[in-house]
Amino acid sequence: MLSNYAELFLICAIILMPIFYETSSRFRYYFKFFVYYGVVILNSFILIPVFLLRPCNVRNLVFASKFCRVVSPIVSIKWEVRGAEYMSADRAMVMVANHQSSLDILGMFDFWHLMDKCTVIAKRELFFAWPFGLAAWLSGLIFIDRRHAQRAQTAMNESTKMLIEKRTKLWVFPEGTRRSTNEIHPFKKGAFHVAVRAQLPIQPIVYSSYCTFLDDRAKVMNPGHVIVTALPPIETKGLTSDDIPELIERTRNAMIETFKATTKEVENRFNLSGHGMGAAAGKGATVVSRIAAAMPSAMVGKMATPAKQAEAVATLIDAEPRKIGSLIGTGDASPIKEPTAYRRKDVQRD
């Protein structure tokens, strides 16, 4: 009897899932993150025995990334990497990246093979999220206790010798906490102290804004395109601790400039506004004119000015703000095509 109920529940879930995915942006949001975390946890279970053959070896992360990068096509995110030659340099360096979401790690899976020997500074709490925490530790991740600054600094200093001897890259999110506010926040000094003390170059990594497809508050995650840019390394040879504030400012300014430029490029390429909420600058008038052209001439005659045209057209369009990632204009309706059965109805097409 129980097996019959289980089969019935499974059949209903299979039937209803495409319907919910098609009609509910909130369901799509949670479903995509469920797939992301589910694949990572499953791979952790599978790979722990393999990692035990060479524990704490950072190259385990390259192996793991091959299994985890399959998530990106499933959740419809495409990562475009620029400056791969800087990432792949066979030298020790401190890589600093902006931190917007846990999706940053998903992006790293896509290009970890370029970095080859790279480890990550992670908060200590993640170690206790087993099986992921155990798999991460066996892959050479460095866990720090952010509540105790001195302990965190000591852990980072102890990793310096390994970086130099094995020519390993250290990945740090200097903002500390991930923030999806469409800006790069002030940096903490830890990573820069390590770089200056070991005289290692700083390698800035910039993810373009996720605001073109992700809204955590509204629980919306549409297909997205992210440009990941590796900037030329910033040398620290000859610098001292007194130079760290200026080094941080120079690094952050370069990253902010690239962040704004690549985000704008994504917006323009896919006809998105600054936060993915509507038409890009200069595109709205085109859409209004096309709709006005399709209206009866008698109605258009009453709208002498473009402002009145726009006002009248707005009454014909759903007044609710468009969801993040929906596009207007000709061509594909999204940066990445979803399976036809699951394609969003909230995407407007010409």
XYZ file of N, CA, C and O in Angstrom, residues 104-276:
692
model
N 29.123 32.175 -7.233
C 30.530 32.441 -7.562
C 31.323 31.138 -7.645
O 32.176 30.968 -8.514
N 31.044 30.205 -6.717
C 31.733 28.920 -6.712
C 31.337 28.102 -7.933
O 32.171 27.409 -8.527
N 30.072 28.191 -8.323
C 29.623 27.503 -9.527
C 30.411 27.997 -10.738
O 30.787 27.205 -11.613
N 30.678 29.305 -10.781
C 31.497 29.846 -11.856
C 32.918 29.317 -11.807
O 33.517 29.003 -12.839
N 33.471 29.186 -10.597
C 34.827 28.667 -10.448
C 34.939 27.246 -10.978
O 35.961 26.873 -11.566
N 33.891 26.439 -10.786
C 33.909 25.082 -11.326
C 34.134 25.104 -12.831
O 34.746 24.198 -13.392
N 33.627 26.143 -13.477
C 33.704 26.217 -14.931
C 35.117 26.521 -15.436
O 35.458 26.156 -16.564
N 35.941 27.182 -14.622
C 37.288 27.522 -15.100
C 38.391 27.086 -14.139
O 39.522 27.559 -14.245
N 38.082 26.162 -13.213
C 39.100 25.719 -12.257
C 40.259 25.029 -12.956
O 41.408 25.077 -12.518
N 39.982 24.368 -14.084
C 41.052 23.685 -14.816
C 42.084 24.674 -15.346
O 43.248 24.307 -15.561
N 41.674 25.927 -15.546
C 42.629 26.940 -15.998
C 43.599 27.309 -14.876
O 44.798 27.490 -15.114
N 43.079 27.397 -13.662
C 43.922 27.783 -12.527
C 44.799 26.631 -12.063
O 45.866 26.837 -11.487
N 44.360 25.403 -12.294
C 45.091 24.181 -11.945
C 45.308 24.080 -10.433
O 44.464 23.542 -9.732
N 46.412 24.603 -9.929
C 46.692 24.522 -8.490
C 46.183 25.784 -7.803
O 46.826 26.821 -7.810
N 45.000 25.651 -7.213
C 44.379 26.805 -6.557
C 43.591 26.328 -5.359
O 42.856 25.333 -5.427
N 43.746 27.009 -4.242
C 42.949 26.732 -3.056
C 42.168 27.977 -2.673
O 42.408 29.057 -3.223
N 41.240 27.820 -1.746
C 40.309 28.899 -1.431
C 40.272 29.131 0.073
O 40.326 28.180 0.858
N 40.193 30.381 0.447
C 39.938 30.737 1.843
C 38.431 30.679 2.070
O 37.655 31.340 1.373
N 37.986 29.872 3.030
C 36.557 29.719 3.300
C 36.296 29.876 4.792
O 37.171 29.616 5.618
N 35.086 30.278 5.125
C 34.745 30.433 6.541
C 34.659 29.057 7.215
O 34.231 28.072 6.605
N 35.044 29.012 8.467
C 35.166 27.771 9.220
C 33.840 27.007 9.296
O 33.826 25.765 9.315
N 32.720 27.713 9.291
C 31.418 27.071 9.420
C 31.148 26.076 8.285
O 30.434 25.091 8.470
N 31.721 26.337 7.107
C 31.482 25.450 5.966
C 32.063 24.057 6.186
O 31.588 23.080 5.603
N 33.109 23.971 7.021
C 33.721 22.661 7.264
C 32.723 21.701 7.898
O 32.765 20.489 7.666
N 31.792 22.217 8.682
C 30.835 21.376 9.387
C 29.603 21.056 8.543
O 28.707 20.348 9.003
N 29.554 21.560 7.318
C 28.450 21.238 6.411
C 28.822 19.982 5.622
O 29.114 20.033 4.427
N 28.826 18.851 6.321
C 29.216 17.592 5.678
C 28.070 17.079 4.816
O 26.901 17.341 5.121
N 28.407 16.399 3.699
C 29.716 15.899 3.285
C 30.574 16.930 2.545
O 31.741 16.703 2.301
N 29.955 18.074 2.194
C 30.710 19.067 1.436
C 31.950 19.531 2.196
O 33.036 19.661 1.625
N 31.805 19.809 3.491
C 32.921 20.317 4.274
C 34.095 19.365 4.298
O 35.257 19.779 4.160
N 33.815 18.075 4.457
C 34.892 17.082 4.474
C 35.565 16.989 3.111
O 36.799 16.941 3.011
N 34.767 16.970 2.052
C 35.331 16.907 0.701
C 36.179 18.142 0.407
O 37.244 18.049 -0.217
N 35.716 19.313 0.871
C 36.469 20.552 0.661
C 37.800 20.505 1.406
O 38.844 20.918 0.880
N 37.777 20.007 2.650
C 39.020 19.909 3.430
C 39.999 18.943 2.770
O 41.205 19.222 2.683
N 39.499 17.824 2.249
C 40.352 16.859 1.560
C 40.876 17.419 0.235
O 41.820 16.874 -0.335
N 40.247 18.504 -0.229
C 40.692 19.153 -1.466
C 41.637 20.319 -1.202
O 42.004 21.034 -2.131
N 42.002 20.516 0.058
C 42.993 21.535 0.376
C 42.448 22.916 0.657
O 43.220 23.878 0.713
N 41.126 23.060 0.858
C 40.595 24.372 1.218
C 41.125 24.802 2.578
O 41.381 23.963 3.445
N 41.305 26.094 2.749
C 41.813 26.650 4.007
C 40.647 27.296 4.741
O 40.058 28.270 4.260
N 40.294 26.752 5.895
C 39.168 27.275 6.665
C 39.687 28.227 7.749
O 40.655 27.927 8.444
N 39.036 29.373 7.861
C 39.442 30.357 8.862
C 38.248 30.725 9.735
O 37.095 30.640 9.302
N 38.549 31.102 10.963
C 37.517 31.535 11.913
C 37.430 33.052 11.846
O 38.254 33.776 12.412
N 36.418 33.540 11.160
C 36.314 34.985 10.939
C 35.937 35.737 12.210
O 36.094 36.954 12.277
N 35.474 35.017 13.212
C 35.114 35.687 14.475
C 36.347 36.043 15.290
O 36.272 36.867 16.191
N 37.480 35.415 14.974
C 38.731 35.700 15.677
C 39.766 36.138 14.648
O 40.357 35.295 13.953
N 39.960 37.424 14.532
C 40.825 37.978 13.498
C 42.249 37.445 13.584
O 42.880 37.159 12.560
N 42.758 37.287 14.799
C 44.131 36.829 14.959
C 44.293 35.390 14.468
O 45.265 35.049 13.787
N 43.320 34.531 14.791
C 43.382 33.147 14.324
C 43.287 33.081 12.802
O 43.983 32.287 12.160
N 42.415 33.904 12.251
C 42.260 33.927 10.798
C 43.551 34.368 10.125
O 43.988 33.781 9.123
N 44.172 35.395 10.671
C 45.421 35.888 10.102
C 46.521 34.836 10.210
O 47.313 34.638 9.279
N 46.579 34.128 11.329
C 47.585 33.080 11.514
C 47.409 31.957 10.496
O 48.385 31.464 9.914
N 46.153 31.553 10.268
C 45.875 30.489 9.298
C 46.301 30.896 7.893
O 46.872 30.092 7.141
N 46.056 32.154 7.548
C 46.440 32.632 6.226
C 47.960 32.729 6.101
O 48.532 32.412 5.054
N 48.634 33.146 7.167
C 50.089 33.234 7.135
C 50.725 31.857 6.984
O 51.729 31.688 6.281
N 50.136 30.852 7.667
C 50.684 29.498 7.587
C 50.542 28.908 6.189
O 51.316 28.020 5.805
N 49.563 29.390 5.451
C 49.373 28.882 4.086
C 50.362 29.476 3.100
O 50.540 28.938 1.994
N 51.028 30.544 3.493
C 51.927 31.255 2.577
C 53.070 30.370 2.102
O 53.419 30.354 0.908
N 53.673 29.627 3.012
C 54.811 28.777 2.657
C 54.418 27.753 1.606
O 55.153 27.510 0.637
N 53.239 27.159 1.777
C 52.760 26.181 0.808
C 52.537 26.806 -0.558
O 52.840 26.218 -1.596
N 52.008 28.035 -0.563
C 51.763 28.721 -1.836
C 53.048 28.885 -2.629
O 53.091 28.639 -3.843
N 54.111 29.305 -1.941
C 55.379 29.578 -2.615
C 56.053 28.289 -3.068
O 56.507 28.173 -4.209
N 56.110 27.296 -2.168
C 56.817 26.057 -2.483
C 56.148 25.287 -3.616
O 56.832 24.721 -4.475
N 54.813 25.270 -3.624
C 54.092 24.480 -4.627
C 53.508 25.326 -5.744
O 52.746 24.816 -6.572
N 53.868 26.595 -5.753
C 53.384 27.526 -6.784
C 51.860 27.409 -6.921
O 51.318 27.195 -8.005
N 51.213 27.595 -5.809
C 49.760 27.456 -5.728
C 49.101 28.827 -5.607
O 49.636 29.732 -4.975
N 47.953 28.955 -6.218
C 47.189 30.201 -6.153
C 46.247 30.157 -4.949
O 45.674 29.112 -4.637
N 46.071 31.293 -4.309
C 45.166 31.416 -3.174
C 44.015 32.324 -3.573
O 44.216 33.496 -3.882
N 42.794 31.784 -3.565
C 41.596 32.542 -3.956
C 40.936 33.099 -2.705
O 40.622 32.359 -1.772
N 40.702 34.405 -2.688
C 40.101 35.071 -1.532
C 38.976 35.992 -2.010
O 39.094 36.643 -3.059
N 37.900 36.041 -1.238
C 36.841 37.036 -1.458
C 37.056 38.135 -0.420
O 36.571 38.025 0.728
N 37.762 39.204 -0.772
C 38.147 40.205 0.235
C 36.998 41.025 0.803
O 37.182 41.707 1.813
N 35.824 40.976 0.155
C 34.674 41.674 0.739
C 34.174 40.968 1.999
O 33.445 41.557 2.795
N 34.561 39.706 2.159
C 34.176 38.952 3.344
C 32.842 38.281 3.195
O 32.751 37.059 3.085
N 31.782 39.039 3.154
C 30.417 38.508 3.052
C 29.865 38.778 1.666
O 30.087 39.848 1.098
N 29.168 37.792 1.125
C 28.590 37.992 -0.204
C 27.435 38.982 -0.135
O 26.631 38.956 0.801
N 27.371 39.860 -1.134
C 26.320 40.890 -1.177
C 25.864 41.071 -2.624
O 26.685 41.321 -3.503
N 24.567 40.969 -2.846
C 24.026 41.160 -4.193
C 23.422 42.557 -4.311
O 22.227 42.731 -4.520
N 24.285 43.562 -4.154
C 23.821 44.952 -4.181
C 24.287 45.696 -5.429
O 24.206 46.915 -5.496
N 24.820 44.949 -6.399
C 25.248 45.550 -7.666
C 26.399 46.535 -7.496
O 26.499 47.515 -8.232
N 27.274 46.266 -6.527
C 28.456 47.087 -6.336
C 29.532 46.265 -5.628
O 29.247 45.197 -5.077
N 30.763 46.755 -5.675
C 31.873 46.094 -4.988
C 32.137 46.850 -3.694
O 32.462 48.032 -3.704
N 32.024 46.165 -2.592
C 32.138 46.779 -1.272
C 33.598 46.871 -0.826
O 34.482 46.254 -1.425
N 33.881 47.633 0.226
C 35.266 47.765 0.714
C 35.882 46.409 1.050
O 35.192 45.478 1.470
N 37.201 46.326 0.853
C 37.937 45.081 1.061
C 38.517 44.996 2.463
O 38.922 46.000 3.046
N 38.592 43.776 2.970
C 39.344 43.513 4.192
C 40.815 43.348 3.819
O 41.154 43.063 2.668
N 41.707 43.494 4.790
C 43.137 43.571 4.494
C 43.866 42.229 4.464
O 45.008 42.156 4.013
N 43.238 41.155 4.962
C 43.935 39.894 5.149
C 44.683 39.395 3.930
O 45.876 39.053 4.001
N 44.017 39.322 2.792
C 44.638 38.799 1.573
C 45.823 39.656 1.138
O 46.836 39.135 0.641
N 45.727 40.943 1.348
C 46.784 41.854 0.917
C 47.995 41.770 1.846
O 49.130 41.925 1.410
N 47.749 41.503 3.122
C 48.858 41.270 4.048
C 49.643 40.028 3.628
O 50.877 40.026 3.646
N 48.916 38.963 3.244
C 49.578 37.734 2.796
C 50.416 38.004 1.552
O 51.569 37.571 1.444
N 49.833 38.735 0.602
C 50.539 39.012 -0.653
C 51.794 39.843 -0.427
O 52.857 39.551 -0.981
N 51.688 40.881 0.395
C 52.842 41.751 0.638
C 53.903 41.023 1.457
O 55.109 41.121 1.158
N 53.490 40.279 2.453
C 54.457 39.567 3.301
C 55.247 38.538 2.482
O 56.443 38.356 2.687
N 54.570 37.865 1.548
C 55.230 36.853 0.725
C 55.729 37.419 -0.601
O 56.296 36.674 -1.394
N 55.474 38.715 -0.824
C 55.857 39.375 -2.080
C 55.250 38.665 -3.293
O 55.892 38.480 -4.337
N 53.989 38.271 -3.148
C 53.264 37.606 -4.222
C 52.370 38.618 -4.936
O 51.848 39.543 -4.312
N 52.167 38.443 -6.240
C 51.298 39.381 -6.969
C 49.831 39.199 -6.590
O 49.394 38.112 -6.212
N 49.076 40.270 -6.713
C 47.627 40.254 -6.545
C 47.001 40.052 -7.923
O 47.304 40.781 -8.868
N 46.126 39.051 -8.042
C 45.433 38.786 -9.298
C 43.947 39.109 -9.146
O 43.190 38.346 -8.554
N 43.501 40.279 -9.644
C 42.081 40.632 -9.506
C 41.197 39.814 -10.464
O 41.526 39.645 -11.643
N 40.088 39.298 -9.934
C 39.100 38.563 -10.726
C 37.758 39.270 -10.540
O 37.326 39.511 -9.411
N 37.088 39.576 -11.655
C 35.848 40.346 -11.588
C 34.706 39.593 -12.265
O 34.785 39.262 -13.447
N 33.659 39.308 -11.487
C 32.410 38.767 -12.038
C 31.507 39.947 -12.385
O 31.302 40.834 -11.557
N 30.939 39.951 -13.584
C 29.945 40.976 -13.893
C 28.719 40.770 -13.012
O 28.524 39.710 -12.412
N 27.868 41.767 -12.941
C 26.752 41.762 -11.986
C 25.753 40.635 -12.257
O 25.396 40.357 -13.404
N 25.290 40.006 -11.173
C 24.232 39.006 -11.271
C 22.853 39.660 -11.310
O 21.848 38.959 -11.489
N 22.794 40.963 -11.135
C 21.495 41.646 -11.094
C 20.769 41.590 -12.429
O 19.588 41.931 -12.497
N 21.455 41.150 -13.482
C 20.806 41.014 -14.783
C 19.956 39.755 -14.874
O 19.189 39.599 -15.828
N 20.091 38.850 -13.888
C 19.281 37.637 -13.942
C 18.865 37.098 -12.571
O 18.025 36.204 -12.488
N 19.446 37.630 -11.481
C 19.189 37.082 -10.154
C 18.677 38.166 -9.208
O 19.239 39.254 -9.138
N 17.609 37.837 -8.499
C 17.078 38.716 -7.463
C 16.720 37.842 -6.265
O 15.686 37.166 -6.260
N 17.577 37.836 -5.251
C 17.355 36.974 -4.093
C 16.153 37.411 -3.266
O 15.489 36.586 -2.645
N 15.873 38.699 -3.245
C 14.735 39.178 -2.461
C 13.415 38.748 -3.083
O 12.502 38.305 -2.383
N 13.313 38.883 -4.405
C 12.080 38.502 -5.091
C 12.055 37.011 -5.439
O 11.053 36.524 -5.946
N 13.169 36.306 -5.156
C 13.280 34.879 -5.458
C 13.089 34.628 -6.954
O 12.251 33.832 -7.384
N 13.889 35.342 -7.749
C 13.859 35.190 -9.203
C 15.267 34.833 -9.685
O 16.243 35.494 -9.315
N 15.352 33.773 -10.470
C 16.624 33.396 -11.081
C 16.338 32.951 -12.499
O 15.892 31.843 -12.757
N 16.587 33.843 -13.438
C 16.348 33.587 -14.845
C 17.646 33.144 -15.516
O 18.710 33.187 -14.909
N 17.605 32.703 -16.771
C 18.848 32.393 -17.476
C 19.789 33.591 -17.464
O 19.348 34.741 -17.588
N 21.068 33.346 -17.280
C 22.015 34.441 -17.137
C 23.305 34.244 -17.896
O 23.672 33.126 -18.271
N 23.969 35.345 -18.097
C 25.279 35.365 -18.751
C 26.213 36.201 -17.877
O 25.897 37.347 -17.555
N 27.335 35.616 -17.473
C 28.280 36.304 -16.593
C 29.645 36.356 -17.265
O 30.154 35.335 -17.737
N 30.216 37.551 -17.305
C 31.581 37.718 -17.813
C 32.525 37.713 -16.617
O 32.388 38.523 -15.710
N 33.474 36.790 -16.616
C 34.483 36.691 -15.559
C 35.806 37.159 -16.146
O 36.326 36.552 -17.079
N 36.338 38.248 -15.597
C 37.539 38.868 -16.156
C 38.709 38.763 -15.189
O 38.614 39.193 -14.039
N 39.802 38.182 -15.671
C 41.051 38.164 -14.908
C 41.894 39.348 -15.371
O 42.296 39.417 -16.540
N 42.141 40.291 -14.486
C 42.929 41.472 -14.827
C 44.421 41.161 -14.707
O 44.813 40.189 -14.055
N 45.280 41.951 -15.323
C 46.723 41.733 -15.189
C 47.144 41.764 -13.724
O 46.617 42.565 -12.936
N 48.056 40.883 -13.317
C 48.495 40.839 -11.910
C 49.107 42.162 -11.466
O 49.734 42.872 -12.253
N 48.910 42.493 -10.207
C 49.496 43.693 -9.609
C 50.658 43.245 -8.725
O 50.453 42.553 -7.723
N 51.856 43.594 -9.096
C 53.043 43.144 -8.369
C 53.143 43.831 -7.006
O 52.742 44.987 -6.831
N 53.702 43.096 -6.063
C 53.873 43.637 -4.705
C 55.338 43.663 -4.275
O 55.630 43.965 -3.117
N 56.233 43.349 -5.185
C 57.647 43.329 -4.827
C 58.098 44.719 -4.376
O 57.838 45.724 -5.045
N 58.745 44.753 -3.254
C 59.238 46.011 -2.712
C 58.243 46.740 -1.846
O 58.590 47.736 -1.200
N 56.988 46.247 -1.799
C 55.980 46.914 -0.979
C 56.077 46.443 0.470
O 56.529 45.336 0.759
N 55.640 47.289 1.381
C 55.604 46.956 2.807
C 54.174 47.100 3.320
O 53.264 47.495 2.571
N 53.990 46.805 4.590
C 52.650 46.905 5.174
C 52.103 48.330 5.107
O 50.890 48.533 5.097
N 52.990 49.294 5.050
C 52.542 50.686 4.940
C 51.884 50.970 3.596
O 51.113 51.928 3.461
N 52.199 50.161 2.600
C 51.658 50.369 1.254
C 50.327 49.649 1.030
O 49.731 49.794 -0.035
N 49.884 48.883 2.010
C 48.683 48.061 1.812
C 47.425 48.887 1.543
O 46.654 48.551 0.634
N 47.157 49.975 2.282
C 45.950 50.766 1.969
C 45.916 51.238 0.522
O 44.861 51.165 -0.139
N 47.043 51.703 0.024
C 47.091 52.175 -1.366
C 46.928 51.007 -2.333
O 46.277 51.138 -3.379
N 47.500 49.847 -1.994
C 47.375 48.649 -2.839
C 45.918 48.199 -2.906
O 45.427 47.849 -3.994
N 45.244 48.227 -1.774
C 43.824 47.850 -1.746
C 43.000 48.797 -2.595
O 42.146 48.374 -3.386
N 43.261 50.077 -2.455
C 42.503 51.074 -3.207
C 42.727 50.912 -4.713
O 41.773 50.980 -5.504
N 43.984 50.673 -5.099
C 44.298 50.513 -6.530
C 43.622 49.266 -7.090
O 43.067 49.287 -8.196
N 43.665 48.185 -6.323
C 43.049 46.933 -6.777
C 41.541 47.076 -6.892
O 40.936 46.696 -7.899
N 40.932 47.646 -5.882
C 39.472 47.782 -5.868
C 38.989 48.709 -6.978
O 37.977 48.438 -7.633
N 39.700 49.802 -7.208
C 39.301 50.733 -8.271
C 39.348 50.062 -9.637
O 38.453 50.267 -10.474
N 40.393 49.257 -9.879
C 40.500 48.543 -11.157
C 39.351 47.549 -11.318
O 38.782 47.401 -12.405
N 38.988 46.886 -10.220
C 37.909 45.910 -10.271
C 36.556 46.587 -10.466
O 35.696 46.086 -11.204
N 36.345 47.726 -9.824
C 35.084 48.458 -9.985
C 34.913 48.907 -11.434
O 33.822 48.791 -12.010
N 35.971 49.405 -12.015
C 35.906 49.855 -13.410
C 35.536 48.703 -14.345
O 34.692 48.844 -15.227
N 36.167 47.545 -14.134
C 35.875 46.374 -14.962
C 34.473 45.851 -14.687
O 33.759 45.443 -15.609
N 34.062 45.867 -13.424
C 32.722 45.416 -13.040
C 31.655 46.230 -13.768
O 30.705 45.679 -14.334
N 31.814 47.531 -13.772
C 30.839 48.392 -14.435
C 30.842 48.172 -15.952
O 29.774 48.115 -16.580
N 32.043 48.029 -16.537
C 32.144 47.878 -17.989
C 31.557 46.551 -18.459
O 30.796 46.512 -19.440
N 31.888 45.455 -17.784
C 31.383 44.150 -18.218
C 29.894 44.005 -17.943
O 29.174 43.384 -18.732
N 29.421 44.578 -16.844
C 27.988 44.548 -16.566
C 27.219 45.309 -17.637
O 26.183 44.855 -18.129
N 27.749 46.476 -18.006
C 27.110 47.272 -19.064
C 27.109 46.512 -20.389
O 26.135 46.567 -21.148
N 28.193 45.777 -20.645
C 28.273 45.000 -21.885
C 27.196 43.920 -21.924
O 26.558 43.708 -22.959
N 26.995 43.231 -20.802
C 25.955 42.209 -20.744
C 24.586 42.837 -20.933
O 23.736 42.312 -21.669
N 24.361 43.975 -20.293
C 23.078 44.669 -20.430
C 22.811 45.053 -21.880
O 21.712 44.849 -22.394
N 23.817 45.598 -22.539
C 23.647 46.025 -23.927
C 23.493 44.832 -24.868
O 22.705 44.881 -25.827
N 24.247 43.770 -24.598
C 24.207 42.615 -25.481
C 22.842 41.950 -25.483
O 22.369 41.452 -26.503
N 22.184 41.940 -24.308
C 20.902 41.265 -24.183
C 19.750 42.230 -23.932
O 18.676 41.822 -23.478
N 19.994 43.519 -24.221
C 18.934 44.533 -24.110
C 18.318 44.595 -22.718
O 17.090 44.618 -22.556
N 19.175 44.609 -21.713
C 18.710 44.707 -20.335
C 18.922 46.110 -19.811
O 19.829 46.816 -20.246
N 18.110 46.500 -18.825
C 18.348 47.757 -18.149
C 19.384 47.545 -17.065
O 19.895 46.450 -16.874
N 19.681 48.596 -16.306
C 20.737 48.524 -15.303
C 20.556 47.412 -14.296
O 21.514 46.874 -13.795
N 19.326 47.022 -13.962
C 19.110 45.951 -13.006
C 18.288 44.827 -13.632
O 17.687 44.030 -12.937
N 18.279 44.789 -14.971
C 17.547 43.722 -15.631
C 16.044 43.841 -15.493
O 15.319 42.887 -15.697
